[in-house]
XYZ file of C-alpha atoms in Angstrom:
726
model
C 46.721 -32.638 -6.472
C 43.455 -30.980 -6.958
C 41.263 -32.714 -9.647
C 41.041 -30.574 -13.065
C 38.761 -27.550 -13.211
C 36.595 -29.340 -16.129
C 35.804 -32.570 -14.016
C 32.894 -32.472 -11.618
C 32.311 -35.366 -9.308
C 28.391 -35.876 -9.031
C 25.773 -38.821 -7.835
C 23.458 -39.719 -10.256
C 20.033 -41.291 -9.261
C 18.031 -43.775 -11.398
C 14.564 -45.441 -10.154
C 15.155 -48.694 -8.781
C 19.011 -48.519 -8.599
C 21.666 -47.365 -6.412
C 22.827 -44.079 -7.034
C 26.051 -44.137 -9.466
C 28.954 -41.948 -8.332
C 30.666 -40.581 -11.214
C 32.838 -37.625 -12.839
C 31.443 -35.870 -15.600
C 33.913 -34.056 -18.249
C 32.304 -30.720 -18.925
C 34.421 -30.593 -21.999
C 32.583 -33.546 -23.230
C 29.156 -33.178 -25.335
C 26.340 -33.638 -22.802
C 24.890 -36.195 -24.834
C 27.754 -38.262 -24.790
C 27.709 -38.163 -21.035
C 23.848 -39.388 -20.892
C 24.806 -42.137 -23.379
C 27.826 -43.105 -21.012
C 25.056 -43.222 -17.886
C 22.666 -45.134 -19.871
C 25.038 -47.733 -21.106
C 26.078 -48.080 -17.225
C 22.339 -48.936 -16.706
C 22.053 -51.111 -19.782
C 19.633 -48.720 -21.243
C 19.194 -48.288 -24.974
C 17.984 -45.260 -27.033
C 19.869 -43.043 -25.191
C 18.346 -39.822 -26.954
C 15.336 -40.602 -24.816
C 16.706 -39.675 -21.584
C 18.119 -36.760 -20.101
C 19.813 -35.615 -16.622
C 17.852 -33.190 -14.188
C 18.707 -31.640 -10.895
C 17.236 -33.672 -8.197
C 15.340 -31.342 -6.049
C 12.226 -29.718 -5.969
C 12.592 -27.411 -9.196
C 13.600 -30.758 -11.204
C 15.110 -28.371 -13.919
C 16.890 -29.901 -16.948
C 20.409 -29.740 -17.531
C 21.368 -28.338 -20.963
C 24.411 -27.174 -22.609
C 23.413 -24.159 -21.371
C 23.143 -24.353 -17.724
C 25.602 -27.375 -17.350
C 28.184 -25.296 -15.882
C 26.114 -24.682 -12.680
C 26.898 -28.238 -11.625
C 29.040 -28.286 -8.731
C 31.009 -31.002 -6.887
C 28.814 -33.225 -4.796
C 25.938 -32.431 -6.770
C 22.683 -34.754 -6.884
C 21.193 -35.438 -10.503
C 18.688 -37.643 -11.934
C 18.330 -39.715 -15.340
C 14.882 -39.019 -16.582
C 13.337 -39.145 -19.615
C 13.878 -36.150 -22.159
C 12.083 -33.105 -22.416
C 10.562 -34.069 -25.734
C 9.295 -37.372 -24.389
C 7.899 -35.980 -21.100
C 6.128 -33.355 -22.949
C 4.537 -36.070 -25.510
C 3.668 -38.128 -22.349
C 2.039 -35.628 -20.420
C 0.302 -34.272 -23.634
C -1.591 -37.610 -24.075
C -2.013 -38.289 -20.391
C -3.915 -34.846 -19.713
C -6.442 -36.072 -22.572
C -7.366 -39.317 -20.503
C -10.824 -39.914 -19.751
C -9.699 -41.091 -16.308
C -10.619 -38.025 -13.929
C -7.735 -39.233 -11.536
C -5.015 -39.694 -14.468
C -6.064 -36.379 -15.816
C -5.671 -34.782 -12.423
C -2.479 -36.208 -11.653
C -1.066 -35.449 -15.120
C -2.045 -31.751 -14.834
C -0.380 -31.628 -11.679
C 2.852 -32.735 -13.070
C 2.348 -30.820 -15.951
C 2.062 -27.560 -13.764
C 5.319 -28.642 -11.945
C 7.357 -29.245 -15.143
C 5.926 -26.095 -17.098
C 8.328 -23.798 -14.624
C 11.192 -25.324 -16.767
C 11.978 -23.238 -20.066
C 13.381 -26.622 -21.815
C 10.229 -28.591 -21.184
C 7.866 -25.298 -21.898
C 9.511 -25.141 -25.412
C 8.863 -28.687 -26.080
C 5.311 -28.935 -24.618
C 4.592 -25.497 -26.660
C 6.184 -27.156 -29.849
C 3.540 -29.682 -29.190
C 0.513 -27.193 -29.612
C 0.051 -27.519 -25.776
C -1.035 -24.078 -25.299
C -4.162 -24.522 -27.612
C -4.889 -28.016 -25.887
C -5.041 -26.220 -22.711
C -7.006 -23.301 -23.907
C -9.577 -25.942 -25.575
C -9.850 -27.785 -22.322
C -10.590 -24.722 -20.374
C -13.149 -23.455 -22.988
C -14.676 -26.836 -22.918
C -14.205 -27.777 -19.422
C -17.575 -26.295 -17.455
C -19.917 -28.102 -20.118
C -18.172 -31.170 -20.057
C -17.775 -31.470 -16.503
C -20.512 -29.563 -15.121
C -22.444 -32.899 -13.437
C -19.232 -33.930 -12.057
C -18.985 -30.503 -10.464
C -22.080 -31.130 -8.191
C -20.558 -34.668 -7.084
C -16.556 -34.103 -7.260
C -16.668 -30.160 -6.567
C -13.231 -30.321 -4.962
C -11.838 -32.630 -7.598
C -13.257 -30.043 -10.670
C -11.599 -27.093 -8.634
C -8.130 -28.696 -8.375
C -8.441 -30.158 -12.236
C -9.125 -26.291 -13.425
C -6.382 -24.807 -10.996
C -3.729 -27.188 -12.176
C -4.907 -26.289 -15.677
C -4.537 -22.493 -15.412
C -1.695 -22.740 -13.326
C 0.137 -24.815 -16.085
C -1.179 -22.516 -18.728
C 0.172 -19.350 -16.430
C 3.575 -20.849 -16.111
C 3.938 -21.593 -19.668
C 3.038 -18.087 -21.058
C 5.323 -16.640 -18.484
C 8.140 -17.573 -20.618
C 7.485 -15.121 -23.342
C 7.485 -17.795 -25.766
C 3.985 -17.581 -27.233
C 2.180 -14.148 -28.190
C -1.118 -13.227 -26.131
C -2.750 -11.960 -29.420
C -3.521 -15.762 -30.309
C -6.394 -16.355 -27.777
C -10.096 -16.637 -28.826
C -13.041 -14.704 -27.257
C -14.352 -17.901 -26.220
C -11.258 -18.541 -23.721
C -11.416 -14.808 -22.699
C -15.299 -15.498 -21.982
C -14.457 -18.289 -19.806
C -11.572 -16.819 -17.539
C -13.784 -13.868 -17.034
C -16.355 -16.199 -16.039
C -14.599 -17.753 -13.199
C -13.551 -14.089 -12.131
C -17.366 -13.368 -11.883
C -18.632 -16.141 -9.734
C -19.144 -15.164 -6.253
C -17.884 -18.595 -4.995
C -15.059 -19.811 -6.734
C -11.970 -21.924 -5.978
C -9.182 -19.437 -4.590
C -6.615 -20.517 -6.612
C -8.626 -20.502 -9.925
C -9.882 -17.030 -9.103
C -6.072 -16.033 -8.339
C -4.976 -17.113 -11.820
C -7.724 -16.320 -13.705
C -7.151 -12.586 -12.314
C -3.510 -13.066 -13.463
C -4.220 -14.118 -16.752
C -6.801 -11.229 -17.481
C -4.142 -8.595 -16.111
C -1.562 -10.280 -18.736
C -3.805 -10.052 -21.245
C -4.866 -6.484 -20.928
C -1.182 -5.381 -20.581
C 0.234 -7.478 -23.448
C -2.422 -6.695 -26.167
C -4.704 -3.325 -26.945
C -7.256 -5.778 -28.938
C -7.426 -8.320 -25.987
C -8.123 -5.067 -23.945
C -11.332 -4.373 -25.335
C -12.235 -7.936 -25.477
C -11.466 -8.313 -21.461
C -13.458 -4.747 -20.936
C -16.430 -6.076 -22.578
C -16.425 -9.081 -20.271
C -15.181 -7.671 -16.852
C -16.685 -4.722 -15.237
C -15.569 -3.000 -12.005
C -18.653 -4.219 -9.876
C -17.929 -7.582 -10.783
C -14.018 -7.095 -9.499
C -14.920 -5.029 -6.222
C -16.685 -7.891 -4.292
C -13.093 -9.600 -4.551
C -11.619 -6.693 -2.446
C -13.996 -7.148 0.307
C -12.295 -10.417 1.368
C -9.393 -11.148 3.634
C -7.110 -12.857 0.779
C -4.459 -10.163 0.040
C -3.138 -12.039 -2.685
C -6.559 -12.177 -4.320
C -6.563 -8.265 -3.470
C -3.646 -7.603 -5.012
C -4.495 -9.247 -8.300
C -7.761 -7.854 -8.372
C -6.473 -4.152 -7.897
C -3.661 -5.150 -10.898
C -6.559 -5.879 -12.944
C -8.088 -2.285 -12.222
C -4.832 -0.968 -12.850
C -4.432 -2.734 -16.026
C -7.453 -1.733 -17.518
C -7.225 2.144 -16.135
C -3.768 2.091 -17.812
C -4.836 0.542 -21.237
C -8.013 2.803 -21.359
C -8.499 5.295 -24.354
C -7.742 8.509 -23.108
C -11.950 9.443 -23.993
C -12.743 6.443 -21.654
C -10.444 7.403 -18.839
C -12.542 9.977 -17.187
C -15.802 7.383 -17.643
C -13.952 4.913 -16.162
C -12.850 6.957 -13.098
C -16.288 7.921 -12.676
C -17.653 4.202 -12.637
C -14.762 4.164 -9.935
C -16.014 6.920 -7.476
C -19.448 5.612 -8.363
C -18.598 1.872 -6.982
C -17.151 3.532 -3.654
C -13.688 1.960 -4.826
C -11.705 4.102 -2.749
C -13.529 3.653 0.417
C -13.230 -0.129 -0.409
C -9.648 -0.079 -0.435
C -9.083 1.888 2.694
C -11.315 -0.284 4.963
C -10.281 -3.519 3.465
C -6.799 -3.059 2.502
C -5.311 -0.168 4.042
C -6.743 -0.562 7.383
C -7.045 -3.978 7.218
C -4.934 -5.979 10.131
C -2.839 -7.608 7.385
C 0.449 -5.967 7.013
C 0.488 -4.596 3.241
C 3.119 -6.665 1.617
C 5.438 -4.944 -1.687
C 3.623 -6.194 -4.547
C -0.016 -4.724 -2.889
C 2.212 -1.538 -2.048
C 3.062 -1.192 -5.756
C -0.356 -1.652 -6.929
C -1.650 0.734 -4.631
C 1.191 3.434 -5.733
C -0.094 2.659 -9.415
C -3.423 3.205 -8.453
C -2.798 6.493 -6.975
C -0.570 7.779 -10.113
C -3.151 6.591 -12.366
C -5.997 8.499 -10.360
C -3.872 11.733 -10.041
C -3.273 11.330 -13.730
C -6.843 12.217 -14.397
C -5.875 15.944 -13.951
C -3.173 16.027 -16.660
C -6.399 16.934 -18.828
C -7.237 19.996 -16.822
C -3.634 20.765 -15.769
C -2.392 21.248 -19.589
C -5.753 23.113 -20.670
C -5.113 26.827 -21.364
C -8.171 29.443 -19.885
C -9.687 30.719 -22.961
C -10.292 34.676 -21.953
C -13.453 34.763 -24.032
C -15.072 31.657 -22.430
C -17.759 33.576 -20.365
C -18.331 30.185 -18.211
C -14.669 30.399 -17.222
C -14.805 34.235 -16.478
C -17.704 33.518 -14.174
C -15.639 31.444 -11.738
C -13.505 33.982 -11.768
C -16.348 36.311 -10.718
C -17.558 33.593 -8.420
C -14.003 33.633 -6.454
C -14.307 37.966 -6.099
C -17.953 36.916 -5.240
C -17.404 34.423 -2.067
C -14.120 36.738 -0.866
C -15.826 40.078 -0.852
C -19.698 38.939 -0.586
C -20.358 41.552 -3.241
C -24.156 41.384 -4.880
C -24.226 41.237 -8.625
C -24.760 45.111 -9.764
C -27.595 45.881 -12.053
C -26.711 46.703 -15.398
C -27.778 50.208 -14.576
C -25.936 50.682 -11.753
C -22.868 52.890 -12.177
C -20.854 53.358 -15.033
C -18.503 51.159 -16.930
C -15.395 52.706 -15.945
C -16.430 52.542 -12.200
C -16.936 48.713 -12.108
C -13.534 48.175 -14.191
C -11.991 49.882 -11.446
C -13.939 48.198 -8.660
C -13.030 44.742 -10.865
C -9.554 45.633 -10.826
C -9.097 46.659 -7.217
C -10.450 43.528 -5.903
C -8.547 41.339 -8.466
C -5.230 42.820 -6.921
C -6.785 41.954 -3.475
C -7.263 38.122 -4.974
C -3.355 38.135 -5.707
C -3.709 37.679 -9.475
C -0.597 39.192 -11.492
C -3.105 40.700 -13.883
C -5.349 42.868 -12.202
C -7.427 43.785 -15.606
C -7.919 40.704 -16.698
C -7.214 37.662 -14.214
C -7.733 35.085 -17.345
C -4.742 35.764 -18.853
C -2.994 34.044 -15.285
C -4.482 30.973 -16.378
C -2.727 30.857 -19.779
C 0.232 29.133 -18.270
C 0.500 25.465 -18.843
C 1.034 23.602 -16.375
C -1.095 24.170 -14.396
C -3.820 25.521 -16.421
C -6.941 25.297 -15.751
C -6.608 22.828 -12.834
C -4.843 25.771 -10.766
C -8.733 27.967 -11.078
C -10.163 24.274 -10.188
C -8.337 24.512 -6.792
C -9.408 27.416 -6.138
C -12.866 27.560 -6.837
C -12.736 24.009 -4.486
C -11.011 26.001 -1.719
C -13.505 28.864 -1.821
C -16.478 26.873 -2.052
C -15.323 24.357 0.708
C -13.208 25.906 3.314
C -14.912 29.512 2.429
C -13.936 30.895 6.031
C -10.164 30.329 5.682
C -10.606 31.549 1.829
C -11.716 34.718 3.164
C -9.546 35.161 6.011
C -6.193 34.671 3.764
C -7.811 37.196 1.277
C -8.924 40.047 3.610
C -5.760 39.282 5.938
C -3.397 40.037 3.015
C -5.603 42.747 1.142
C -5.247 44.573 4.820
C -1.112 44.461 4.533
C 1.065 46.594 3.122
C 1.423 46.290 -0.722
C 5.039 44.594 -0.178
C 3.986 42.224 2.545
C 0.902 40.789 0.847
C 0.926 37.119 0.147
C -0.761 37.224 -3.330
C -3.370 34.443 -3.189
C -3.948 33.897 -6.798
C -0.114 33.755 -7.985
C 0.473 31.538 -5.039
C -2.178 29.297 -5.932
C -1.200 29.157 -9.593
C 2.695 28.452 -8.657
C 1.237 25.919 -5.398
C -0.824 23.794 -7.857
C 2.445 23.886 -10.452
C 4.179 22.275 -7.592
C 2.054 20.035 -6.274
C 1.697 18.363 -9.791
C 5.475 17.895 -9.802
C 5.730 16.176 -6.391
C 2.870 14.013 -7.371
C 4.445 13.542 -10.817
C 1.130 14.040 -12.699
C 1.164 13.113 -15.999
C 4.185 10.651 -15.581
C 4.109 6.807 -16.043
C 3.809 4.829 -12.898
C 7.468 2.925 -12.052
C 7.588 -0.429 -12.373
C 9.597 -1.123 -9.088
C 7.916 1.700 -6.868
C 5.971 1.131 -3.809
C 5.814 4.769 -2.584
C 1.932 5.382 -2.219
C 0.133 7.625 0.612
C -2.478 6.157 2.643
C -3.998 9.650 3.120
C -4.635 9.904 -0.544
C -7.336 7.095 -0.172
C -9.419 8.781 2.587
C -10.825 11.604 0.512
C -12.692 11.626 -2.874
C -11.243 14.888 -3.691
C -7.586 14.119 -2.204
C -5.667 16.356 -4.668
C -7.842 19.450 -3.845
C -7.834 18.693 -0.229
C -4.127 18.497 -0.598
C -4.384 21.933 -2.156
C -6.247 23.650 0.696
C -3.983 22.426 3.193
C -1.055 23.423 1.503
C -2.342 26.946 0.466
C -2.882 27.675 3.977
C 0.354 26.401 5.358
C 2.041 28.997 2.395
C 0.139 31.875 3.980
C 1.423 30.772 7.394
C 4.952 30.479 6.366
C 4.838 33.958 4.577
C 3.831 35.534 7.774
C 6.549 33.617 9.835
C 9.354 34.717 7.210
C 7.692 38.140 7.047
C 8.131 37.798 3.206
C 8.070 40.376 0.780
C 6.761 40.045 -3.149
C 10.789 39.996 -3.726
C 10.967 36.662 -1.721
C 8.277 34.833 -3.461
C 10.626 31.935 -4.611
C 12.471 31.604 -1.437
C 8.847 30.973 0.345
C 7.888 28.383 -2.432
C 11.062 26.717 -1.791
C 10.483 26.612 2.030
C 7.013 25.403 1.368
C 8.026 22.852 -0.815
C 10.462 21.300 1.779
C 7.844 21.461 4.483
C 5.244 19.459 2.135
C 8.023 16.920 1.042
C 9.467 16.024 5.000
C 5.815 15.797 6.257
C 4.904 13.245 3.183
C 8.220 11.254 3.841
C 6.216 10.196 7.160
C 3.405 8.459 5.228
C 0.563 10.166 7.394
C -2.707 7.933 7.571
C -4.874 10.794 6.795
C -5.213 14.557 5.840
C -5.582 15.565 9.457
C -2.086 13.892 10.176
C -0.814 15.402 7.580
C -1.953 19.085 8.557
C -0.731 18.342 12.213
C 2.487 17.140 11.098
C 2.969 20.416 8.944
C 2.156 22.674 12.071
C 5.131 21.276 13.863
C 7.211 22.014 10.579
C 7.244 25.602 11.180
C 9.789 27.553 9.528
C 11.742 28.175 12.478
C 11.651 24.227 12.361
C 12.877 23.640 9.124
C 15.563 26.752 9.540
C 17.053 24.296 12.608
C 16.907 21.272 10.349
C 18.731 22.889 7.819
C 21.352 24.251 9.762
C 21.949 20.559 11.293
C 22.181 19.438 7.935
C 24.744 21.664 7.150
C 26.958 20.962 10.234
C 26.373 17.259 9.361
C 27.605 17.644 5.737
C 30.416 19.575 6.760
C 29.911 22.319 4.325
C 32.983 24.147 4.334
C 34.279 25.583 1.197
C 37.410 27.514 2.106
C 40.635 26.863 0.441
C 42.503 25.292 3.735
C 39.602 23.147 4.629
C 39.334 21.808 0.822
C 42.972 21.265 0.988
C 42.770 19.335 4.369
C 40.011 17.021 2.720
C 42.301 16.229 -0.594
C 45.352 15.148 2.278
C 42.805 12.858 4.443
C 41.222 11.243 1.285
C 43.594 8.683 0.644
C 44.149 7.526 4.090
C 40.373 7.014 4.365
C 39.922 5.112 0.964
C 42.674 2.698 2.394
C 40.863 2.064 5.655
C 37.783 1.328 3.244
C 39.927 -0.962 0.882
C 41.046 -2.920 4.383
C 37.756 -3.228 5.484
C 36.087 -4.548 2.249
C 39.327 -7.209 1.805
C 38.627 -8.269 5.802
C 34.903 -8.911 5.098
C 35.710 -10.907 1.797
C 38.113 -12.831 4.101
C 35.040 -13.488 6.369
C 33.120 -14.464 3.534
C 29.498 -14.488 2.368
C 26.537 -17.220 2.118
C 24.740 -16.671 -1.293
C 21.782 -18.547 -2.559
C 21.508 -20.111 -5.630
C 18.379 -18.811 -7.694
C 17.165 -20.006 -10.682
C 15.917 -18.199 -13.831
C 12.139 -18.631 -12.556
C 13.300 -16.785 -9.108
C 12.853 -20.232 -6.862
C 15.246 -20.580 -4.301
C 17.689 -23.513 -4.261
C 20.449 -24.212 -1.883
C 23.292 -22.069 -0.743
C 27.033 -21.952 -1.674
C 29.743 -19.773 0.261
C 32.473 -17.784 -0.952
C 35.427 -16.333 1.079
C 38.925 -14.501 0.160
C 42.058 -16.494 1.637
C 43.964 -14.212 4.470
C 46.794 -13.834 2.047
C 44.203 -12.265 -0.258
C 45.696 -14.519 -3.030
C 42.785 -17.186 -3.612
C 39.079 -17.231 -3.592
C 37.657 -20.459 -1.588
C 33.993 -21.520 -2.602
C 31.842 -24.438 -2.235
C 28.036 -25.817 -2.059
C 26.116 -25.843 1.093
C 23.182 -27.801 2.072
C 21.886 -24.722 4.381
C 22.488 -21.245 5.236
C 25.442 -21.653 8.003
C 24.865 -20.555 11.644
C 28.189 -19.772 12.529
C 32.028 -20.087 10.577
C 32.002 -22.427 7.635
C 35.362 -24.847 8.213
C 38.103 -24.393 5.345
C 37.686 -28.006 4.313
C 34.390 -27.394 3.137
C 35.059 -25.186 0.151
C 36.640 -27.334 -1.956
C 36.888 -25.121 -5.255
C 39.567 -22.654 -5.700
C 39.919 -19.486 -7.816
C 43.457 -17.888 -7.855
C 42.953 -14.040 -7.795
C 45.852 -13.722 -10.109
C 43.452 -15.457 -12.596
C 40.694 -12.992 -12.605
C 40.040 -10.826 -15.516
C 37.041 -9.102 -14.767
C 34.457 -8.355 -12.365
C 30.790 -7.946 -14.371
C 27.616 -6.390 -12.921
C 23.966 -6.065 -13.268
C 22.422 -7.198 -16.974
C 25.627 -7.842 -18.665
C 26.313 -10.871 -16.272
C 26.387 -14.224 -18.040
C 23.349 -15.795 -15.612
C 21.337 -12.527 -16.250
C 21.650 -12.868 -20.246
C 19.513 -16.179 -20.205
C 16.148 -15.859 -21.543
C 14.624 -17.440 -18.688
C 16.526 -14.945 -16.567
C 15.149 -12.138 -18.462
C 12.165 -12.342 -16.089
C 13.981 -11.429 -13.221
C 12.884 -8.377 -11.537
C 15.069 -5.379 -11.314
C 15.597 -6.018 -7.493
C 17.701 -9.590 -8.790
C 19.269 -7.702 -11.490
C 20.890 -4.912 -9.033
C 22.540 -7.514 -6.993
C 24.144 -9.806 -9.726
C 27.675 -9.809 -10.530
C 29.892 -11.833 -12.405
C 33.997 -13.025 -11.788
C 35.687 -13.501 -15.553
C 38.660 -15.669 -15.204
C 40.760 -17.908 -17.671
C 39.167 -18.684 -20.876
C 35.449 -16.887 -20.940
C 34.770 -18.835 -17.525
C 32.603 -17.063 -15.077
C 31.904 -17.647 -11.325
C 28.612 -16.011 -10.791
C 27.022 -14.511 -7.771
C 23.485 -12.787 -6.645
C 23.851 -11.164 -3.296
C 21.585 -11.599 -0.414
C 21.266 -7.559 -0.134
C 22.617 -4.442 -1.575
C 25.107 -4.070 1.168
C 26.879 -7.645 0.494
C 26.651 -6.822 -3.042
C 29.000 -3.539 -2.578
C 31.086 -5.079 -0.099
C 31.989 -8.028 -2.999
C 32.238 -5.788 -5.909
C 34.389 -3.157 -4.175
C 36.299 -5.745 -2.679
C 36.921 -7.558 -5.968
C 37.991 -4.308 -7.589
C 40.210 -3.526 -4.835
C 42.020 -6.821 -5.481
C 42.271 -5.997 -9.235
C 43.647 -2.691 -8.187
C 40.617 -0.837 -9.499
C 38.320 1.917 -8.325
C 35.601 1.315 -5.442
C 32.858 2.728 -6.796
C 29.624 1.509 -5.365
C 27.178 3.646 -3.475
C 28.241 2.058 -0.258
C 31.967 3.258 -0.636
C 30.768 6.751 -1.348
C 28.475 6.774 1.686
C 31.394 5.707 4.076
C 33.746 8.004 2.374
C 31.286 10.730 3.388
C 30.901 9.652 6.932
C 34.626 8.898 7.837
C 35.651 11.963 6.074
C 33.346 14.109 7.744
C 34.291 12.402 11.287
C 37.914 12.884 10.573
C 37.151 16.271 9.530
C 35.680 17.303 12.549
C 37.908 15.770 14.678
C 40.822 17.590 12.842
C 38.912 21.058 13.550
C 37.645 20.528 16.964
C 39.615 23.391 18.113
C 38.438 25.744 15.690
C 34.498 25.482 15.947
C 33.088 28.752 15.663
C 35.811 30.500 14.309
C 35.738 31.781 10.803
C 38.546 30.597 8.659
C 39.784 33.014 5.983
C 39.492 32.456 2.437
C 43.410 33.504 2.312
C 46.528 33.357 4.707
C 46.794 36.340 7.237
C 49.202 39.045 5.655
C 52.961 38.794 7.197
C 53.742 41.280 9.806
C 56.647 44.042 9.208
C 59.632 43.573 10.400
C 60.062 44.978 13.925
C 61.974 48.181 13.670
C 64.810 46.474 16.024
C 65.594 42.807 17.665
C 66.010 43.986 21.249
C 63.431 42.220 22.831
C 65.206 38.693 21.593
C 66.458 36.945 24.983
C 70.314 36.604 25.258
C 71.085 33.180 26.303
C 75.099 34.291 27.111
């Protein structure tokens, strides 16, 4: 007979004694269990003791997480979080350097546990650490020369403990003094600083800037871009990542009026070229966190264009009107006429003719074209940049189109305005960076005026595509759609330079786009006739049943899951599989990831499918609601699901990847008789349905299927043609 579900068999360790095997009743209060354990070893004052997981994490067992204890777990009896916090609080103030170093190391390790962190913070531990940092340099200045490695470790463990404690979100960042900020900034500004200290100092500065506007101003007074840039010129990618993160934070929190000034400083300090040579073109592969920080920097840089994008042109502003005159002068090489040459009407007529050739919508007053926002004045800035820096290409486009028939003319002015608007949409100018995006483009770090160069390549592409399509003015929107597709397809390949981007666009001609579209249409089986739709509806249930069987078969094979704590540190493994008769879930803990099939007898725990009440996903899962778990990144949140059974009991999962997540949520929903709604099911349905449709319609290829059935022919006048078998 299997043991009751509330009884867990564990081993409990105590230093100097043999481990004790015992059964824990999960219904009993945790304090009563600890008391029982203490009495077994004749230990008094059981309230001063607690149970920990006996592994590298050393997390305390609490009433909240006690259900995570599994059969065969090894626990450790140890001092309570409060007692441990009091002891470490005293030990880190020791006059002995060795004792202080050892206690700070223990504190850095223990602070990862939110239960301990709460107790240490209640003892005003954060203030003690900040005081140690503030007085540390002066206090150990002499020791630093004699015992430099020891001093570096001392400071490193102090800052590590500080970061771990603050990471729980219990204490507000607004409480720190200017002296503490100066000290942390000082560690960043020093050229020869311990790597661990530098990394944690940069992390602290980033958190300060992002979490408090008041602290932003204080940090901005202590740290300059020039002091941060040397950290990018090393080879440690972690230090480079944290450095760019601090620059991004300062950029993001800077007031509107200071962002352009900061961008100017970044340009002067050659930040872009340093990142290009030391990070993007480094032999070390770029990890996800670095890719995210480069993406954020890219977005923040392009967001500087928002001001011009949302600025309308003032038709009365002579300086702005002079830019349009400059475009006309460069295109037609017109010398400025003296004031007395020609009548006003003649000059106006000449201007109108030239503005029409330049492709403006309003030939009389082109300034009106730039009153639409977006793109506002940004379009005019792009046109002037193109005219000045790519003069030959500019003149060729204008003169080439002015020599065509009116209806086949590609209007340079209108095209530039719409293209600028499109490029702003593609690059999401004005939008805040996403928290989980890694979509940076190396080519934008290869030029100081990358957006303008991007425009120059794109406007030449637009003119080329216009000619290939033999477009007329009525086809303007169609051309813009094709150009957008060409640009988007070229960007997906992440070209390393603007030249690579340009060459990729050369291969994406209008003819090639048509071929790609045709191929995609064929793959999507984009037939909308009624017989085809009816066939799809008929086949769909068969395909869904096939997918369901595949999901259940995968559940019968089973999956190895990692145990992940609230601090995202990986623990041991556990395995879960469905019985072949689809009636029971078998699961149990594993010491390591299995290389082959897991034997049935190693999975001791059972959960009858009939007892399952619901499948819960994402942030609604109980293991995602815990305070520590709020720090989980979005990726972990998207892989979490739980099975609710009996009286509010849960079996909690975090899938190893998105594929396994979809397989398990689909399979569990299928067991409960619910609809399978994952992205994986939709993808499988589309693929299998498309294949089945193609197989069934194989003989109908290249034959047009009518919308309505053919008419029944008239009856023949006689039936003499019928063969008489007699």
